[in-house]
Tab-separated table of C-alpha atoms (C1' of nucleotides) in Angstrom:
chain	number	residue	atom	x	y	z
A	123	MET	CA	37.518	43.736	98.229
A	124	ASP	CA	39.578	41.619	100.673
A	125	LYS	CA	43.371	40.602	99.484
A	126	CYS	CA	45.145	37.565	99.392
A	127	ASN	CA	49.245	37.061	100.771
A	128	ALA	CA	51.274	36.689	97.914
A	129	LYS	CA	54.043	34.320	99.758
A	130	ASN	CA	51.404	32.064	101.382
A	131	LEU	CA	49.224	32.208	98.185
A	132	LEU	CA	52.498	30.914	96.353
A	133	VAL	CA	53.451	28.305	99.329
A	134	SER	CA	49.783	27.037	99.590
A	135	LYS	CA	50.397	26.247	95.633
A	136	LYS	CA	53.226	24.116	96.732
A	137	LEU	CA	55.346	27.012	94.015
A	138	LYS	CA	58.981	28.358	95.145
A	139	VAL	CA	59.019	31.177	97.221
A	140	THR	CA	60.990	33.408	94.634
A	141	LYS	CA	62.056	37.166	94.127
A	142	GLN	CA	59.871	37.774	91.099
A	143	ARG	CA	57.267	35.214	92.167
A	144	GLN	CA	56.761	37.456	94.490
A	145	LEU	CA	56.944	40.474	92.918
A	146	ILE	CA	54.315	39.685	90.219
A	147	LEU	CA	51.841	38.460	92.410
A	148	GLU	CA	51.935	41.466	94.977
A	149	ARG	CA	50.660	43.665	91.986
A	150	ILE	CA	48.777	41.513	90.686
A	151	ILE	CA	47.039	41.123	94.320
A	152	GLY	CA	47.799	44.942	94.691
A	153	ARG	CA	46.039	46.463	91.480
A	154	GLN	CA	42.823	43.788	91.273
A	155	GLY	CA	42.015	44.163	88.195
A	156	ILE	CA	43.009	42.581	84.285
A	157	PHE	CA	46.160	42.728	83.839
A	158	THR	CA	48.307	41.832	80.298
A	159	VAL	CA	52.260	40.540	81.324
A	160	ASN	CA	53.305	44.079	78.997
A	161	SER	CA	51.443	45.887	81.741
A	162	LEU	CA	52.940	44.232	84.118
A	163	TYR	CA	56.747	44.571	83.035
A	164	THR	CA	56.596	48.212	82.471
A	165	LYS	CA	55.918	48.449	86.166
A	166	LEU	CA	58.783	45.561	87.095
A	167	GLU	CA	61.305	45.830	84.227
A	168	ASP	CA	64.380	46.920	86.839
A	169	GLU	CA	63.953	43.870	88.477
A	170	ILE	CA	62.594	40.851	86.379
A	171	ASP	CA	63.250	39.853	82.867
A	172	LEU	CA	59.909	39.955	80.502
A	173	VAL	CA	60.356	35.984	79.306
A	174	THR	CA	60.255	35.340	83.500
A	175	ILE	CA	57.156	37.152	83.228
A	176	TYR	CA	55.530	35.016	80.653
A	177	ARG	CA	56.740	32.246	82.265
A	178	VAL	CA	55.756	33.249	85.697
A	179	ILE	CA	51.730	34.109	84.529
A	180	SER	CA	51.901	30.551	82.875
A	181	ILE	CA	52.985	29.388	85.984
A	182	PHE	CA	50.369	31.248	87.814
A	183	GLU	CA	47.484	29.992	85.720
A	184	GLU	CA	48.145	26.263	85.511
A	185	LYS	CA	47.997	26.825	88.819
A	186	GLY	CA	44.393	28.728	89.007
A	187	ILE	CA	46.259	31.915	91.243
A	188	ILE	CA	45.041	33.871	87.992
A	189	ARG	CA	42.566	33.377	85.240
A	190	GLU	CA	42.572	34.146	81.250
A	191	VAL	CA	39.835	37.274	80.698
A	192	LEU	CA	37.793	35.764	77.374
A	193	SER	CA	39.119	38.823	74.468
A	194	ASN	CA	39.737	40.060	71.847
A	195	TYR	CA	42.743	42.295	72.695
A	196	GLU	CA	46.280	40.644	70.303
A	197	GLU	CA	47.753	40.875	73.831
A	198	LYS	CA	46.291	38.161	76.292
A	199	ARG	CA	44.614	39.911	79.757
A	200	TYR	CA	44.435	38.154	82.627
A	201	GLU	CA	42.375	38.791	86.251
A	202	LEU	CA	43.126	36.700	89.776
A	203	ALA	CA	41.291	33.765	90.475
A	204	CYS	CA	40.996	33.649	94.430
A	205	ILE	CA	37.849	33.229	96.338
A	206	HIS	CA	37.681	37.542	96.888
A	207	ASN	CA	37.667	37.553	93.021
A	208	PRO	CA	34.618	35.287	91.427
A	209	VAL	CA	33.760	35.046	88.118
A	210	HIS	CA	32.280	37.920	86.195
A	211	PRO	CA	30.708	39.301	83.049
A	212	HIS	CA	33.090	42.089	81.148
A	213	PHE	CA	32.211	45.271	79.282
A	214	ASN	CA	34.137	45.771	76.618
A	215	CYS	CA	34.225	49.551	75.427
A	216	SER	CA	34.095	50.211	71.711
A	217	VAL	CA	35.034	54.287	71.926
A	218	CYS	CA	38.265	53.761	74.801
A	219	ASN	CA	38.256	50.781	74.657
A	220	GLU	CA	38.761	49.593	78.080
A	221	LEU	CA	37.895	46.715	79.752
A	222	PHE	CA	35.789	46.467	82.963
A	223	CYS	CA	35.086	44.073	85.331
A	224	LEU	CA	31.099	43.842	86.104
A	225	GLU	CA	29.539	42.489	89.057
A	226	ALA	CA	29.203	38.655	89.189
A	227	VAL	CA	26.077	37.212	87.791
A	228	SER	CA	23.444	35.494	89.832
A	229	ASP	CA	23.688	31.455	90.013
A	230	ASN	CA	19.333	31.579	89.179
A	231	LEU	CA	20.612	33.317	85.804
A	232	ILE	CA	23.823	30.768	85.486
A	233	LYS	CA	21.351	27.967	85.137
A	234	LEU	CA	18.800	29.353	83.081
A	235	LEU	CA	21.750	30.224	80.670
A	236	GLN	CA	22.939	25.864	81.133
A	237	GLU	CA	19.520	24.670	80.586
A	238	ASN	CA	19.596	24.927	76.934
A	239	ILE	CA	23.110	22.978	76.617
A	240	SER	CA	22.354	19.500	77.522
A	241	ASP	CA	25.952	17.573	75.076
A	242	TYR	CA	28.135	19.641	77.120
A	243	LEU	CA	29.371	19.532	80.388
A	244	VAL	CA	29.671	22.550	81.290
A	245	LYS	CA	32.715	24.141	83.471
A	246	ASP	CA	32.503	27.740	82.937
A	247	ILE	CA	30.492	30.458	81.836
A	248	SER	CA	32.473	33.928	80.004
A	249	ILE	CA	29.766	36.807	79.083
A	250	GLN	CA	31.314	39.924	77.817
A	251	PHE	CA	29.163	42.659	77.127
A	252	LYS	CA	30.228	45.226	74.177
A	253	GLY	CA	29.421	49.175	74.184
A	254	ILE	CA	29.831	52.124	75.091
A	255	CYS	CA	30.867	52.849	78.734
A	256	LYS	CA	29.706	55.670	80.822
A	257	LYS	CA	32.486	58.335	80.991
A	258	CYS	CA	33.061	57.892	76.898
A	259	LEU	CA	28.556	59.028	76.624
A	260	GLU	CA	29.527	61.558	78.731
A	261	ASN	CA	32.310	63.024	76.598
A	262	ASN	CA	29.794	63.037	73.300
A	263	LEU	CA	32.667	60.424	71.732
A	264	THR	CA	29.922	57.959	70.316
B	94	MET	CA	19.627	27.175	57.310
B	95	ASP	CA	18.804	29.537	54.811
B	96	LYS	CA	21.813	30.936	52.692
B	97	CYS	CA	22.465	34.073	50.868
B	98	ASN	CA	23.827	34.994	47.497
B	99	ALA	CA	27.531	35.895	48.090
B	100	LYS	CA	27.727	38.635	44.466
B	101	ASN	CA	24.546	40.354	45.941
B	102	LEU	CA	25.507	40.723	49.164
B	103	LEU	CA	28.656	42.047	48.051
B	104	VAL	CA	27.178	44.496	46.336
B	105	SER	CA	24.354	44.823	48.445
B	106	LYS	CA	27.643	46.207	50.409
B	107	LYS	CA	28.920	48.046	47.998
B	108	LEU	CA	31.990	46.706	47.380
B	109	LYS	CA	34.134	45.610	43.845
B	110	VAL	CA	32.915	42.343	42.945
B	111	THR	CA	36.618	40.842	42.688
B	112	LYS	CA	37.020	36.833	42.036
B	113	GLN	CA	39.289	36.406	45.449
B	114	ARG	CA	36.055	38.490	47.366
B	115	GLN	CA	33.641	36.206	45.912
B	116	LEU	CA	35.099	33.363	46.211
B	117	ILE	CA	36.639	33.210	50.332
B	118	LEU	CA	32.566	34.812	50.810
B	119	GLU	CA	31.388	31.611	48.651
B	120	ARG	CA	33.321	29.312	51.031
B	121	ILE	CA	32.334	31.456	54.336
B	122	ILE	CA	28.580	31.379	53.327
B	123	GLY	CA	28.411	27.591	52.021
B	124	ARG	CA	30.673	26.010	54.877
B	125	GLN	CA	28.352	28.296	58.021
B	126	GLY	CA	30.544	28.033	60.946
B	127	ILE	CA	33.883	29.179	62.396
B	128	PHE	CA	36.864	29.885	60.337
B	129	THR	CA	40.329	31.057	60.777
B	130	VAL	CA	41.711	33.033	57.831
B	131	ASN	CA	44.194	30.441	58.259
B	132	SER	CA	41.529	27.632	57.572
B	133	LEU	CA	40.408	29.864	54.020
B	134	TYR	CA	43.818	30.238	52.530
B	135	THR	CA	44.191	26.446	53.333
B	136	LYS	CA	41.370	25.823	51.009
B	137	LEU	CA	42.203	29.064	48.571
B	138	GLU	CA	46.113	29.246	48.794
B	139	ASP	CA	46.024	28.403	44.494
B	140	GLU	CA	43.953	30.957	44.204
B	141	ILE	CA	44.215	33.990	46.278
B	142	ASP	CA	47.481	35.441	48.372
B	143	LEU	CA	47.528	34.888	52.423
B	144	VAL	CA	47.520	38.572	52.867
B	145	THR	CA	44.791	39.468	50.143
B	146	ILE	CA	42.816	36.926	52.613
B	147	TYR	CA	43.498	39.063	55.296
B	148	ARG	CA	42.737	42.648	53.989
B	149	VAL	CA	39.209	40.681	52.938
B	150	ILE	CA	37.965	39.527	55.694
B	151	SER	CA	39.192	43.116	57.444
B	152	ILE	CA	36.646	45.069	54.870
B	153	PHE	CA	34.037	42.370	55.848
B	154	GLU	CA	34.310	42.543	59.058
B	155	GLU	CA	33.751	46.387	58.627
B	156	LYS	CA	31.322	45.592	56.375
B	157	GLY	CA	29.361	43.263	58.790
B	158	ILE	CA	29.324	40.598	56.554
B	159	ILE	CA	31.321	38.680	59.303
B	160	ARG	CA	31.609	39.443	63.183
B	161	GLU	CA	34.229	38.259	64.954
B	162	VAL	CA	33.842	35.533	67.785
B	163	LEU	CA	35.401	35.798	70.888
B	164	SER	CA	38.352	33.366	72.023
B	165	ASN	CA	41.153	32.819	73.665
B	166	TYR	CA	42.800	31.290	70.107
B	167	GLU	CA	45.852	32.529	69.091
B	168	GLU	CA	44.535	32.873	65.603
B	169	LYS	CA	41.403	35.086	64.999
B	170	ARG	CA	37.884	33.276	64.721
B	171	TYR	CA	34.795	34.630	62.524
B	172	GLU	CA	31.484	34.085	61.417
B	173	LEU	CA	29.310	34.377	58.871
B	174	ALA	CA	26.842	37.698	60.551
B	175	CYS	CA	24.058	37.344	58.270
B	176	ILE	CA	20.537	37.449	59.182
B	177	HIS	CA	20.321	33.283	58.939
B	178	ASN	CA	22.732	33.281	61.788
B	179	PRO	CA	22.311	35.562	64.792
B	180	VAL	CA	24.194	36.384	67.639
B	181	HIS	CA	24.844	33.500	69.975
B	182	PRO	CA	26.792	31.588	72.258
B	183	HIS	CA	29.433	29.548	71.474
B	184	PHE	CA	30.968	26.558	73.575
B	185	ASN	CA	34.905	25.247	74.431
B	186	CYS	CA	35.650	22.281	75.091
B	187	SER	CA	38.822	21.598	76.770
B	188	VAL	CA	39.132	18.415	75.281
B	189	CYS	CA	39.233	18.841	72.095
B	190	ASN	CA	39.807	22.210	71.745
B	191	GLU	CA	36.926	22.660	69.215
B	192	LEU	CA	34.478	25.804	69.648
B	193	PHE	CA	31.016	25.075	68.384
B	194	CYS	CA	27.982	27.215	67.982
B	195	LEU	CA	24.882	26.814	70.649
B	196	GLU	CA	21.407	27.859	70.114
B	197	ALA	CA	20.470	31.741	69.824
B	198	VAL	CA	19.779	32.744	73.836
B	199	SER	CA	15.960	34.204	74.030
B	200	ASP	CA	15.470	38.363	74.150
B	201	ASN	CA	14.499	37.459	77.539
B	202	LEU	CA	16.762	36.292	79.468
B	203	ILE	CA	19.054	39.073	77.328
B	204	LYS	CA	17.403	41.591	79.308
B	205	LEU	CA	17.594	39.698	82.888
B	206	LEU	CA	21.797	39.567	82.147
B	207	GLN	CA	21.926	43.516	81.297
B	208	GLU	CA	19.157	44.417	83.614
B	209	ASN	CA	22.697	45.643	86.563
B	210	ILE	CA	24.570	47.505	83.763
B	211	SER	CA	22.888	50.899	83.871
B	212	ASP	CA	26.550	52.895	84.070
B	213	TYR	CA	26.980	51.326	80.557
B	214	LEU	CA	25.144	51.451	76.744
B	215	VAL	CA	24.849	47.879	75.278
B	216	LYS	CA	24.791	47.381	72.179
B	217	ASP	CA	26.155	43.013	72.086
B	218	ILE	CA	27.013	40.214	74.208
B	219	SER	CA	29.162	37.323	73.708
B	220	ILE	CA	28.524	34.387	75.898
B	221	GLN	CA	31.563	31.649	76.099
B	222	PHE	CA	30.860	28.234	78.046
B	223	LYS	CA	33.757	26.360	78.663
B	224	GLY	CA	33.755	22.250	79.091
B	225	ILE	CA	33.397	19.292	77.011
B	226	CYS	CA	31.823	18.005	75.081
B	227	LYS	CA	29.348	15.220	74.175
B	228	LYS	CA	32.132	12.957	71.752
B	229	CYS	CA	34.544	14.076	74.606
B	230	LEU	CA	32.808	13.207	77.092
B	231	GLU	CA	31.490	9.549	75.068
B	232	ASN	CA	35.160	8.777	74.626
B	233	ASN	CA	36.284	8.890	78.237
B	234	LEU	CA	38.878	11.342	77.049
B	235	THR	CA	38.514	13.091	80.400
C	155	DA	C1'	33.739	49.659	23.287
C	156	DA	C1'	37.732	51.957	24.923
C	157	DA	C1'	40.438	54.598	27.807
C	158	DA	C1'	40.408	56.869	32.282
C	159	DT	C1'	40.637	55.547	37.093
C	160	DA	C1'	40.675	53.743	41.172
C	161	DT	C1'	40.841	50.251	44.277
C	162	DA	C1'	42.189	45.380	44.701
C	163	DT	C1'	45.932	41.875	44.468
C	164	DG	C1'	50.337	39.672	45.430
C	165	DC	C1'	54.964	40.080	46.643
C	166	DA	C1'	57.980	41.009	50.208
C	167	DA	C1'	59.856	42.767	54.100
C	168	DC	C1'	58.141	44.302	58.625
C	169	DT	C1'	56.329	44.145	63.630
C	170	DT	C1'	54.916	41.937	67.259
C	171	DA	C1'	52.995	38.893	71.213
C	172	DC	C1'	54.855	35.013	72.639
C	173	DT	C1'	58.761	30.729	72.990
C	174	DT	C1'	62.638	27.922	73.874
C	175	DG	C1'	67.513	26.525	74.855
C	176	DC	C1'	70.837	27.230	77.248
C	177	DA	C1'	74.357	28.958	80.532
C	178	DA	C1'	74.197	30.976	85.242
C	179	DT	C1'	71.869	31.399	89.376
C	180	DT	C1'	68.891	30.933	93.692
C	181	DA	C1'	65.215	28.283	96.938
C	182	DG	C1'	64.976	24.362	99.432
C	183	DA	C1'	65.956	19.905	101.246
C	184	DA	C1'	69.276	17.204	103.411
D	216	DT	C1'	76.813	24.438	105.019
D	217	DT	C1'	76.708	21.917	100.606
D	218	DC	C1'	73.830	19.549	97.380
D	219	DT	C1'	70.551	19.628	93.974
D	220	DA	C1'	66.715	20.519	91.181
D	221	DA	C1'	63.622	24.029	89.610
D	222	DT	C1'	64.333	29.627	87.997
D	223	DT	C1'	65.708	32.786	85.904
D	224	DG	C1'	67.942	35.818	82.131
D	225	DC	C1'	69.558	36.606	77.756
D	226	DA	C1'	69.881	35.797	72.677
D	227	DA	C1'	67.590	33.686	69.045
D	228	DG	C1'	63.223	31.984	67.065
D	229	DT	C1'	57.826	31.040	65.830
D	230	DA	C1'	53.921	32.512	64.408
D	231	DA	C1'	49.924	35.496	63.116
D	232	DG	C1'	48.688	39.457	61.848
D	233	DT	C1'	50.096	44.010	58.894
D	234	DT	C1'	52.720	47.460	55.628
D	235	DG	C1'	54.828	49.430	51.071
D	236	DC	C1'	55.026	49.378	46.508
D	237	DA	C1'	54.522	47.803	41.730
D	238	DT	C1'	50.952	45.620	39.229
D	239	DA	C1'	46.694	43.948	37.978
D	240	DT	C1'	41.836	44.677	37.387
D	241	DA	C1'	36.635	46.083	38.416
D	242	DT	C1'	33.946	50.008	37.299
D	243	DT	C1'	33.102	54.895	35.718
D	244	DT	C1'	33.446	58.307	32.385
D	245	DT	C1'	33.852	59.540	27.657
DNA sequence: AAAATATATGCAACTTACTTGCAATTAGAA
DNA sequence: TTCTAATTGCAAGTAAGTTGCATATATTTT
């Protein structure tokens, strides 16, 4: 998967380039997965205040740099929202409780899903599967 | 839409039939839609403590009487999970911020969605559309 | 039908994710 | 380099949801 450049991305979104924003965005781009504010704080707590991370994440979401992932966890979950990471379904394992990213669904299938919905203007679709992941199946933790 | 009987449902799930559980379940069955703990409390606060509602809802979920709806609201959302209310997609309007229930998706389409997912044992699918509902479109609140 | 017992409830206090106010700091413009 | 507006960090605050414990109540046992 290709990667974006943190500083360029900030500039292109007309955001001031601060040390904190760069560090946070570099980490998000570098790790390419689902994250929480606390998962960022764990790695950056020597350099950035927790409140700052909340505020930066909020701004990143507004600017479309990241998107919130639909989930029922207590902590909000996010993922990078650049062209290299198109909207895709997620899988929540009920044994290890992990949330995995899956391959994007074909446009055709998305169209089929939307066909019934005439009363609404659809802008976005979230799909989440629930079940047991391969690792947990193999470990007989069912 | 057919309706269940609150007391029978409690007995069939081997739950003690208390006044509080009956009141809560009757309201859930009677209103047939998405609800939060606080929406129940607003209507029942003279008769039931908030903590009791939290505990009853938690038990109802464990027993499969209700299911949690996947959403990014601060308050958890639930819906009745009986045979009269099969799993179905939801629509979240970004203008009025309401969450609507949609018709269930055909088994065929669900199968197509699952086809790519070989590494996982799928038990459940949540689909949520985001966009603008008819009412808000008509009101030009876009 | 009454007593026993196991479970449910209500209240108070707690936890935790997230937010807000405000003074100090810093990025980018002038 | 100076100025100004935006950002940050700290302290304190919210609000959804949880826990401990004494009291009350549904169901079982006698």
